[in-house]
XYZ file of C-alpha atoms in Angstrom:
599
model
C 5.046 -24.890 -3.134
C 7.160 -25.300 -6.383
C 6.018 -28.541 -7.734
C 9.268 -30.919 -8.609
C 9.870 -31.175 -12.261
C 11.592 -34.077 -14.585
C 13.807 -33.391 -17.272
C 13.239 -35.558 -20.187
C 15.389 -35.814 -23.652
C 13.293 -36.927 -26.868
C 15.019 -38.416 -29.893
C 12.781 -38.690 -33.151
C 13.335 -39.709 -36.561
C 12.997 -35.869 -38.653
C 9.902 -37.524 -40.910
C 8.065 -38.294 -37.584
C 8.933 -35.018 -35.754
C 5.567 -33.318 -36.683
C 3.381 -36.233 -35.508
C 5.554 -36.254 -32.416
C 4.691 -32.760 -31.545
C 1.123 -33.469 -32.289
C 1.274 -36.282 -29.599
C 2.899 -34.467 -27.135
C 0.370 -31.586 -27.374
C -2.366 -34.408 -27.224
C -0.477 -35.089 -23.872
C -0.457 -31.647 -22.679
C 2.210 -31.980 -19.908
C 5.250 -31.507 -21.703
C 7.250 -27.862 -20.989
C 9.528 -27.699 -24.160
C 13.051 -26.280 -23.549
C 13.296 -23.073 -25.586
C 16.534 -22.721 -27.437
C 15.270 -20.389 -29.918
C 13.258 -17.426 -29.580
C 9.902 -17.889 -31.588
C 9.276 -14.149 -31.755
C 12.283 -13.620 -34.135
C 10.652 -15.747 -36.856
C 8.208 -13.706 -39.126
C 5.517 -16.186 -39.416
C 5.034 -16.613 -35.605
C 5.801 -13.099 -35.005
C 2.757 -12.328 -37.227
C 0.597 -14.661 -35.457
C 1.475 -12.602 -32.252
C 0.061 -9.550 -34.117
C -2.992 -11.364 -35.587
C -3.589 -12.262 -32.058
C -3.453 -8.811 -30.586
C -5.611 -7.541 -33.378
C -8.032 -9.980 -32.225
C -7.763 -8.836 -28.461
C -8.404 -5.279 -29.688
C -11.384 -6.538 -31.807
C -13.059 -8.208 -28.773
C -12.578 -5.111 -26.467
C -14.231 -3.131 -29.076
C -17.045 -5.875 -29.375
C -17.788 -5.454 -25.633
C -19.545 -2.449 -26.249
C -22.430 -4.467 -28.553
C -22.842 -7.386 -26.099
C -25.939 -8.158 -24.468
C -25.725 -7.153 -20.830
C -26.985 -10.646 -19.637
C -24.548 -12.848 -21.371
C -25.649 -16.740 -21.677
C -23.685 -19.623 -20.060
C -20.407 -20.143 -21.947
C -20.182 -23.217 -24.198
C -17.453 -24.985 -25.672
C -15.817 -23.070 -28.515
C -16.504 -24.502 -32.140
C -13.851 -25.538 -34.282
C -13.055 -23.125 -37.130
C -10.822 -22.777 -40.188
C -8.372 -20.024 -40.827
C -10.440 -19.023 -43.822
C -13.614 -18.934 -41.923
C -11.772 -17.075 -38.732
C -9.941 -14.244 -41.469
C -13.372 -14.000 -42.832
C -15.130 -13.262 -39.515
C -12.368 -10.485 -38.831
C -12.649 -8.934 -42.044
C -16.423 -8.549 -41.607
C -16.335 -7.170 -38.216
C -13.579 -4.608 -39.102
C -15.743 -3.579 -42.202
C -18.810 -3.143 -40.121
C -16.792 -1.392 -37.474
C -14.840 1.165 -40.001
C -18.473 1.767 -41.642
C -19.758 2.984 -38.151
C -16.896 4.647 -37.330
C -16.984 6.309 -40.980
C -20.838 7.507 -40.214
C -19.800 8.571 -36.729
C -17.096 10.860 -38.509
C -19.944 12.068 -40.939
C -22.310 13.059 -37.976
C -19.404 14.946 -36.325
C -18.602 16.974 -39.391
C -22.336 17.700 -40.207
C -22.660 18.727 -36.452
C -20.008 21.117 -37.061
C -21.258 22.423 -40.189
C -24.668 23.020 -38.593
C -22.778 24.696 -35.710
C -21.042 27.117 -38.403
C -24.270 28.070 -40.134
C -26.332 28.638 -37.127
C -24.869 31.944 -37.080
C -26.334 32.973 -40.350
C -29.734 31.414 -39.709
C -31.424 29.529 -41.931
C -32.281 30.624 -45.792
C -32.200 29.150 -49.253
C -28.963 29.002 -50.813
C -30.977 29.469 -54.239
C -31.774 32.917 -53.335
C -28.026 33.678 -53.550
C -27.467 32.395 -57.042
C -30.644 34.097 -58.142
C -29.036 37.390 -56.822
C -25.473 36.205 -58.613
C -27.542 36.012 -61.803
C -28.773 39.791 -61.674
C -25.330 40.720 -61.179
C -25.041 41.125 -57.128
C -23.114 38.772 -54.471
C -24.335 38.624 -50.954
C -20.761 38.784 -49.312
C -20.053 37.012 -45.789
C -17.921 38.385 -43.361
C -16.753 38.087 -39.736
C -14.455 41.041 -37.727
C -13.690 41.960 -34.460
C -16.825 43.059 -32.687
C -15.054 46.347 -31.058
C -14.620 47.519 -34.990
C -17.855 46.856 -35.850
C -19.385 50.769 -35.083
C -22.287 52.378 -36.644
C -19.966 54.172 -38.804
C -18.676 51.242 -40.214
C -21.996 49.867 -41.155
C -23.020 52.984 -42.599
C -20.049 53.353 -44.424
C -19.709 49.966 -45.940
C -23.717 49.131 -45.847
C -22.873 46.160 -43.642
C -25.762 44.333 -42.264
C -25.270 42.738 -38.713
C -26.235 39.209 -38.500
C -25.056 37.743 -35.245
C -22.289 38.252 -32.444
C -20.435 35.328 -31.278
C -17.937 36.296 -28.186
C -15.442 38.802 -29.608
C -16.538 38.306 -33.315
C -18.995 40.198 -35.423
C -20.708 38.184 -38.266
C -22.179 40.516 -41.119
C -23.182 40.301 -44.827
C -22.838 42.759 -47.649
C -24.791 43.224 -50.855
C -22.066 43.697 -53.488
C -21.965 44.419 -57.112
C -19.318 43.144 -59.630
C -16.329 44.859 -59.277
C -16.999 46.342 -55.696
C -13.978 46.073 -53.256
C -14.485 43.871 -50.209
C -15.233 44.910 -46.637
C -11.905 46.563 -45.071
C -10.780 45.052 -41.773
C -12.842 42.204 -42.156
C -12.492 38.494 -42.963
C -14.537 36.891 -45.892
C -16.266 33.726 -45.205
C -17.386 31.006 -47.908
C -21.098 31.554 -48.606
C -23.131 28.262 -47.188
C -23.809 25.912 -49.809
C -26.828 24.100 -47.927
C -29.808 25.521 -46.157
C -29.843 24.913 -42.220
C -32.946 22.488 -42.781
C -31.351 20.577 -45.563
C -28.176 20.388 -42.932
C -30.633 19.148 -40.142
C -32.376 16.471 -42.286
C -28.809 15.034 -43.514
C -27.974 14.899 -39.807
C -31.015 12.979 -38.634
C -30.473 10.407 -41.569
C -26.840 10.023 -40.575
C -28.112 9.193 -37.003
C -30.604 6.728 -38.307
C -27.814 4.966 -40.422
C -25.723 5.040 -37.309
C -28.253 3.272 -35.014
C -28.983 0.754 -37.868
C -25.237 0.041 -38.220
C -25.042 -0.182 -34.181
C -28.265 -2.698 -33.891
C -26.622 -4.547 -36.745
C -23.361 -4.917 -34.584
C -25.623 -5.658 -31.550
C -27.417 -8.625 -33.329
C -24.458 -10.416 -34.198
C -22.037 -9.254 -31.713
C -22.378 -12.735 -29.535
C -21.754 -14.854 -32.620
C -18.668 -12.465 -33.599
C -17.161 -13.118 -30.015
C -17.389 -17.060 -30.354
C -15.601 -16.842 -33.860
C -12.997 -14.522 -32.674
C -12.460 -16.568 -29.643
C -12.437 -19.924 -31.752
C -9.874 -18.028 -34.162
C -7.616 -16.660 -31.345
C -7.859 -20.502 -30.128
C -6.609 -21.727 -33.096
C -3.824 -19.152 -33.885
C -2.707 -19.994 -30.384
C -2.336 -23.692 -31.022
C -0.757 -22.951 -34.327
C 1.666 -20.500 -32.630
C 2.531 -22.946 -29.733
C 2.980 -25.843 -32.300
C 5.369 -23.578 -34.437
C 7.238 -22.336 -31.551
C 8.001 -25.932 -30.426
C 9.105 -26.881 -34.072
C 12.078 -24.536 -33.537
C 13.504 -26.192 -30.317
C 14.883 -29.127 -31.747
C 18.344 -29.639 -32.385
C 19.338 -31.666 -35.579
C 21.875 -34.804 -35.108
C 22.994 -37.296 -37.666
C 22.970 -34.712 -40.668
C 19.620 -33.898 -39.567
C 17.963 -37.070 -39.826
C 17.390 -37.270 -35.899
C 15.663 -34.232 -34.283
C 16.900 -33.932 -30.195
C 14.265 -32.449 -28.109
C 14.254 -31.444 -24.246
C 11.443 -30.803 -22.235
C 10.132 -30.781 -18.709
C 7.404 -32.697 -16.684
C 5.859 -32.050 -13.696
C 7.035 -35.114 -11.623
C 3.701 -36.219 -10.330
C 2.793 -36.736 -13.977
C 5.799 -38.129 -15.423
C 4.929 -41.805 -15.047
C 1.830 -41.422 -17.199
C 3.732 -39.249 -19.674
C 5.995 -42.340 -20.185
C 3.174 -45.059 -20.254
C 1.392 -42.896 -22.934
C 4.603 -42.409 -25.107
C 5.436 -46.398 -24.660
C 2.633 -47.138 -26.709
C 3.563 -45.013 -29.329
C 7.207 -46.227 -30.147
C 8.869 -42.600 -29.631
C 12.282 -42.703 -27.671
C 12.632 -40.652 -24.521
C 14.856 -40.697 -21.672
C 14.853 -39.077 -18.099
C 17.974 -36.974 -17.724
C 19.815 -35.414 -14.878
C 19.168 -31.847 -14.175
C 22.295 -29.747 -14.073
C 22.485 -26.095 -12.762
C 22.758 -24.416 -15.998
C 19.021 -25.594 -16.580
C 16.517 -23.078 -16.667
C 13.556 -24.986 -14.875
C 10.056 -24.089 -15.662
C 8.123 -23.198 -12.350
C 4.657 -24.704 -11.413
C 3.150 -23.331 -8.503
C 1.164 -25.841 -5.945
C -0.650 -24.421 -3.159
C -3.658 -24.943 -0.743
C -7.157 -22.874 -1.412
C -5.975 -20.058 0.467
C -2.812 -19.344 -0.710
C -3.576 -20.313 -4.234
C -5.576 -16.912 -4.353
C -2.491 -14.763 -3.559
C -0.276 -16.503 -6.473
C -1.410 -13.494 -9.097
C 0.262 -11.262 -6.564
C 3.577 -13.161 -6.616
C 3.533 -13.225 -10.555
C 3.381 -9.408 -10.647
C 6.855 -9.298 -9.100
C 8.633 -12.508 -10.273
C 8.047 -16.207 -9.838
C 10.863 -17.797 -7.726
C 13.577 -19.809 -9.648
C 13.685 -23.721 -8.744
C 16.301 -23.671 -6.539
C 14.386 -21.581 -3.622
C 11.139 -21.408 -1.856
C 7.774 -20.322 -2.910
C 6.910 -17.727 -0.687
C 3.271 -17.427 -1.498
C 1.920 -18.875 1.253
C 4.133 -17.075 3.781
C 3.344 -13.657 2.761
C -0.378 -14.279 1.991
C -1.488 -13.840 5.774
C 0.440 -10.846 6.335
C -1.206 -9.213 3.315
C -4.719 -9.863 4.416
C -3.688 -8.368 7.718
C -2.177 -5.099 6.183
C -5.111 -5.029 3.907
C -7.462 -4.520 6.394
C -5.405 -2.292 8.425
C -4.767 -0.081 5.544
C -8.643 -0.148 5.023
C -9.366 0.958 8.578
C -13.262 0.615 8.523
C -15.505 -2.538 9.014
C -18.395 -1.142 6.734
C -15.967 -0.453 3.995
C -14.536 -4.332 4.358
C -18.267 -5.236 4.404
C -19.061 -3.388 1.274
C -16.300 -5.143 -0.517
C -16.883 -8.611 0.742
C -20.747 -8.231 -0.628
C -19.870 -6.831 -3.817
C -17.212 -9.352 -4.581
C -19.740 -12.250 -3.503
C -22.189 -10.653 -5.945
C -19.523 -10.576 -8.729
C -18.177 -14.024 -8.072
C -22.155 -15.605 -8.013
C -22.869 -13.626 -11.514
C -19.336 -13.634 -13.251
C -18.524 -16.605 -15.366
C -14.677 -15.509 -15.550
C -12.547 -14.119 -12.952
C -13.920 -16.309 -9.807
C -10.546 -16.632 -8.168
C -10.348 -12.881 -8.012
C -13.872 -12.609 -6.606
C -12.613 -15.096 -3.826
C -9.706 -12.866 -3.327
C -11.374 -9.894 -2.593
C -13.904 -11.902 -0.476
C -11.015 -12.673 1.861
C -9.670 -9.323 1.807
C -12.915 -7.520 2.251
C -13.887 -10.034 5.012
C -10.339 -9.490 6.828
C -10.924 -5.756 6.785
C -14.507 -5.868 7.969
C -13.329 -8.042 11.007
C -9.992 -5.755 11.623
C -12.102 -2.524 10.920
C -14.549 -3.661 13.720
C -11.476 -4.310 15.730
C -10.275 -0.682 15.084
C -13.597 0.577 15.980
C -15.175 2.335 12.861
C -18.095 1.518 10.771
C -18.813 4.004 7.694
C -16.921 6.406 9.311
C -18.892 6.185 12.862
C -16.828 5.605 15.827
C -18.233 2.727 17.699
C -19.031 2.883 21.323
C -16.432 0.597 22.552
C -13.555 2.175 20.633
C -14.236 5.497 22.595
C -12.823 4.328 25.665
C -9.421 5.448 26.471
C -8.015 2.001 27.365
C -9.430 0.332 24.343
C -6.596 -1.864 23.435
C -6.613 -0.843 19.802
C -6.470 2.966 20.179
C -4.570 5.323 18.212
C -1.133 4.680 20.452
C -1.678 0.743 20.524
C -2.227 1.027 16.813
C 0.838 2.599 16.224
C 2.589 -0.054 18.519
C 0.799 -2.583 16.647
C 2.244 -1.591 12.986
C 5.714 -1.597 14.298
C 5.442 -5.007 16.063
C 3.617 -6.119 12.893
C 6.781 -4.983 10.833
C 9.438 -6.903 13.341
C 7.253 -9.917 13.281
C 7.503 -10.114 9.373
C 11.085 -8.794 9.134
C 12.231 -11.385 11.809
C 10.164 -14.106 9.770
C 11.789 -13.145 6.586
C 15.200 -13.647 7.781
C 14.123 -17.227 8.991
C 13.090 -17.855 5.598
C 16.392 -16.364 4.447
C 18.150 -18.614 6.741
C 16.236 -21.840 5.697
C 16.556 -20.930 2.378
C 20.568 -20.875 2.775
C 20.336 -24.002 4.353
C 18.169 -26.027 1.508
C 20.605 -24.514 -1.130
C 24.189 -24.351 0.265
C 24.067 -27.091 3.614
C 23.373 -26.438 7.440
C 26.652 -25.059 8.077
C 26.173 -22.089 6.078
C 22.962 -21.214 7.718
C 24.093 -21.430 11.210
C 25.452 -17.747 11.186
C 21.795 -16.240 9.703
C 20.050 -18.070 12.276
C 22.457 -16.952 14.936
C 22.017 -13.212 13.892
C 18.207 -13.922 14.312
C 18.565 -15.708 17.631
C 20.899 -13.002 19.060
C 18.801 -9.953 18.147
C 15.626 -11.839 19.838
C 17.741 -12.258 22.710
C 18.774 -9.112 22.946
C 15.320 -7.779 22.403
C 14.032 -9.832 25.121
C 17.121 -8.731 27.905
C 15.721 -5.157 26.879
C 12.005 -5.792 27.131
C 11.653 -8.369 29.822
C 12.719 -6.012 32.915
C 10.102 -3.343 31.520
C 7.178 -5.782 31.495
C 7.745 -6.603 35.338
C 7.275 -10.164 34.809
C 8.079 -12.932 37.795
C 10.335 -15.333 35.791
C 12.511 -17.830 37.149
C 16.125 -16.703 38.477
C 17.693 -18.926 35.714
C 15.766 -17.401 32.677
C 18.093 -14.189 32.198
C 20.980 -16.472 32.131
C 19.745 -18.827 29.617
C 18.881 -15.708 27.477
C 22.567 -14.477 27.990
C 23.870 -17.641 27.159
C 21.745 -17.878 23.751
C 23.216 -14.225 22.845
C 26.418 -15.051 23.557
C 26.695 -18.440 21.586
C 24.873 -16.754 18.716
C 27.225 -13.854 18.964
C 30.209 -16.267 18.518
C 28.568 -18.238 15.681
C 27.627 -14.782 13.804
C 30.860 -13.233 14.283
C 33.385 -16.097 13.633
C 31.393 -18.565 11.737
C 29.513 -16.414 9.122
C 31.965 -17.456 6.373
C 32.887 -21.361 7.260
C 36.286 -22.377 6.338
C 37.414 -18.970 5.888
C 40.227 -16.772 8.397
C 38.244 -16.132 11.764
C 39.560 -12.234 10.968
C 37.906 -12.242 7.838
C 34.835 -13.690 9.263
C 34.553 -10.993 11.976
C 35.269 -8.105 9.238
C 32.275 -9.519 7.216
C 30.288 -9.800 10.499
C 31.165 -5.940 11.279
C 29.704 -4.882 7.780
C 26.640 -7.381 8.421
C 26.121 -5.729 11.641
C 26.045 -2.305 10.232
C 23.670 -3.149 7.529
C 21.506 -4.928 9.243
C 21.221 -2.333 12.137
C 20.469 0.396 9.579
C 18.216 -1.639 7.204
C 16.051 -3.244 10.082
C 15.598 0.446 11.537
C 14.521 1.872 8.118
C 12.448 -1.160 7.260
C 10.479 -1.244 10.567
C 9.665 2.377 10.096
C 7.917 1.528 6.856
C 5.234 -0.377 8.832
C 4.047 2.600 10.446
C 2.376 3.714 7.203
C -0.312 0.895 8.133
C -1.093 2.634 10.900
C -1.161 6.245 9.054
C -3.325 5.197 6.422
C -5.874 3.113 8.204
C -6.062 5.988 10.652
C -6.788 8.522 7.895
C -9.340 6.431 6.232
C -11.143 6.468 9.319
C -11.090 9.996 10.243
C -12.134 10.778 6.509
C -15.166 8.699 6.668
C -16.071 10.656 10.027
C -15.271 14.215 8.310
C -18.002 13.262 5.420
C -20.495 11.952 8.331
C -19.797 15.212 9.883
C -20.439 17.277 6.918
C -23.558 15.617 5.660
C -24.946 16.798 9.130
C -23.547 20.228 9.698
C -23.914 21.442 5.915
C -27.360 20.758 5.629
C -28.688 21.857 9.315
C -31.456 24.198 9.082
C -33.126 22.740 5.744
C -36.434 21.176 5.653
C -36.480 17.657 5.513
C -37.428 16.897 2.054
C -34.066 18.733 1.050
C -32.111 17.660 3.849
C -32.365 14.177 3.279
C -31.484 13.893 -0.470
C -28.595 16.594 0.139
C -27.127 14.161 3.147
C -27.503 11.353 1.094
C -25.461 13.003 -1.805
C -22.443 14.047 0.436
C -22.290 10.942 1.923
C -22.553 8.839 -1.431
C -19.895 10.935 -3.002
C -17.806 11.306 0.093
C -17.813 7.691 0.908
C -17.196 6.664 -2.479
C -14.082 8.840 -2.871
C -12.942 7.694 0.294
C -13.574 4.169 -0.285
C -11.777 4.298 -3.930
C -8.565 5.883 -2.055
C -8.904 3.184 0.528
C -8.941 0.257 -2.166
C -5.872 1.817 -3.917
C -3.924 2.471 -0.801
C -4.697 -1.010 0.625
C -3.612 -2.582 -2.248
C -0.264 -0.463 -3.167
C 1.238 -0.337 0.395
C 0.484 -4.400 1.262
C 2.020 -4.908 -2.159
C 5.320 -2.509 -1.256
C 5.641 -4.076 2.137
C 5.695 -7.783 0.556
C 7.983 -6.636 -2.641
C 10.487 -4.510 -0.833
C 10.498 -5.100 3.091
C 9.924 -8.715 2.887
C 11.635 -10.043 -0.298
C 14.557 -8.134 0.824
C 14.897 -9.726 4.104
C 14.098 -13.076 2.886
C 16.479 -12.449 -0.065
C 13.892 -13.434 -2.519
C 15.849 -14.105 -5.802
C 13.034 -14.487 -8.457
C 13.518 -14.749 -12.377
C 11.575 -17.992 -12.498
C 9.693 -18.809 -15.820
C 6.326 -20.242 -15.599
C 5.562 -23.634 -16.743
C 3.710 -23.825 -20.092
C 3.190 -26.905 -21.455
C 2.762 -27.731 -25.092
C -1.301 -28.289 -25.287
C -4.322 -27.335 -27.217
């Protein structure tokens, strides 16, 4: 449900404008109408950049936080100077650690290059140079390094690495370099010294990491408090831009929105301060902020609504309307009671242990619990087909599941068309909604005329005539009153076009729901395949070997299957919701979230 909003105008003396904004921020209920984009103002854009940097730092800092986080406490008040100092110190510590890590990587690369030559003292090479000799280091293709080459050029083989041969020569001053070979710069440190340097760098890295771990929690609190400070300053700075100067800018005119249920409290609070306000009439051009208010179940699905778009103020919040379908479709796509039970258990554990994200944990509990129930009805539990599901006449066998998917699709599509008709009634009036409702009644009546004879039900003789009457009246309304006040021929032409679109669209939309049957069936079959592999591929092995191998196959196989099932069970219900349901319910969207000025 979309909460009703009240629109207010505020007139403030320019010298009191800052004080007035602080008063509004303390109230925390007024969504200020945005006339100017704060992202186009340099100092406000800089605030957003600083917040983005804080998010990146907190993400990096997460690697150093303790596993058992303490209960969150109210954030302390922090000044901008203290916040910047905390950021700079953390950036310095992270940069220092990154520098040490780079030095370790370079040192390891240097060791890998020198290990080919072995461990020796470079001072000996210097003494050879003082005596007039030079120990030259070379590499060349191993195929060219023959015995004749070694004998002719006094080449001493050191090591072979893949297709390359490494060798040395003792050369006097003026001696020509070894032909067909690439000279390599002689090492300047012994392998022992390099390993010692590496050990020192690794000790330094561990000390720097330990220092970060020791201060990570305090740094995180400082970053959160600083982020809160910047957010408050940004909200206040953005609010300053939205007023329109009046009377040579002596007066500031500001517009805002307040939820209708909280408007009276806001008026009483402002009445005590002496600021002028007036509730004004909402016009069609207004971009009214959207605040959703749903029951405990539908509220869990509001993030799914926000993923696509919030509804605009003139239409219906469809969160509570698609939520039961989404839960059902998720369970059908999951297709296994054991997998659903696992999701429910893990979500419950996460909800108990987590400090944040409890709403997501509750949603996963509902989805996992629903998948468990539906999976048991489908007759699979961790890939094992349950006994009652093996009967040929079981009501949820494969044939019936496909029919069920199509029926569910038709139910949701017709329900969506009913929502669209009701929305037209609310937005434009009853007479404009008669044709949409007539189309639904006509299609349902035609369906009843086709299905009832096949069901062989004993119905009173007058029932078919009632259905014929409903279909006839609905056809007249749908074909000749779909555009009230227009020419009947124009109505008829429009109805023919609507009939064509509805026939083609209804078929395509309904077939989309077969994916529920296909995906759920695939998940159950794959689970059974992994069970079969675990048994058959380890058959004949000793029990001490067979049991670990079976567990490994089951763990990897079912883990992969659950991962695929989770992705499919979210993606395809989302598609059916955002494409089929939203299209048939004529969802418009485009709403902007209600964001009051507050701390």
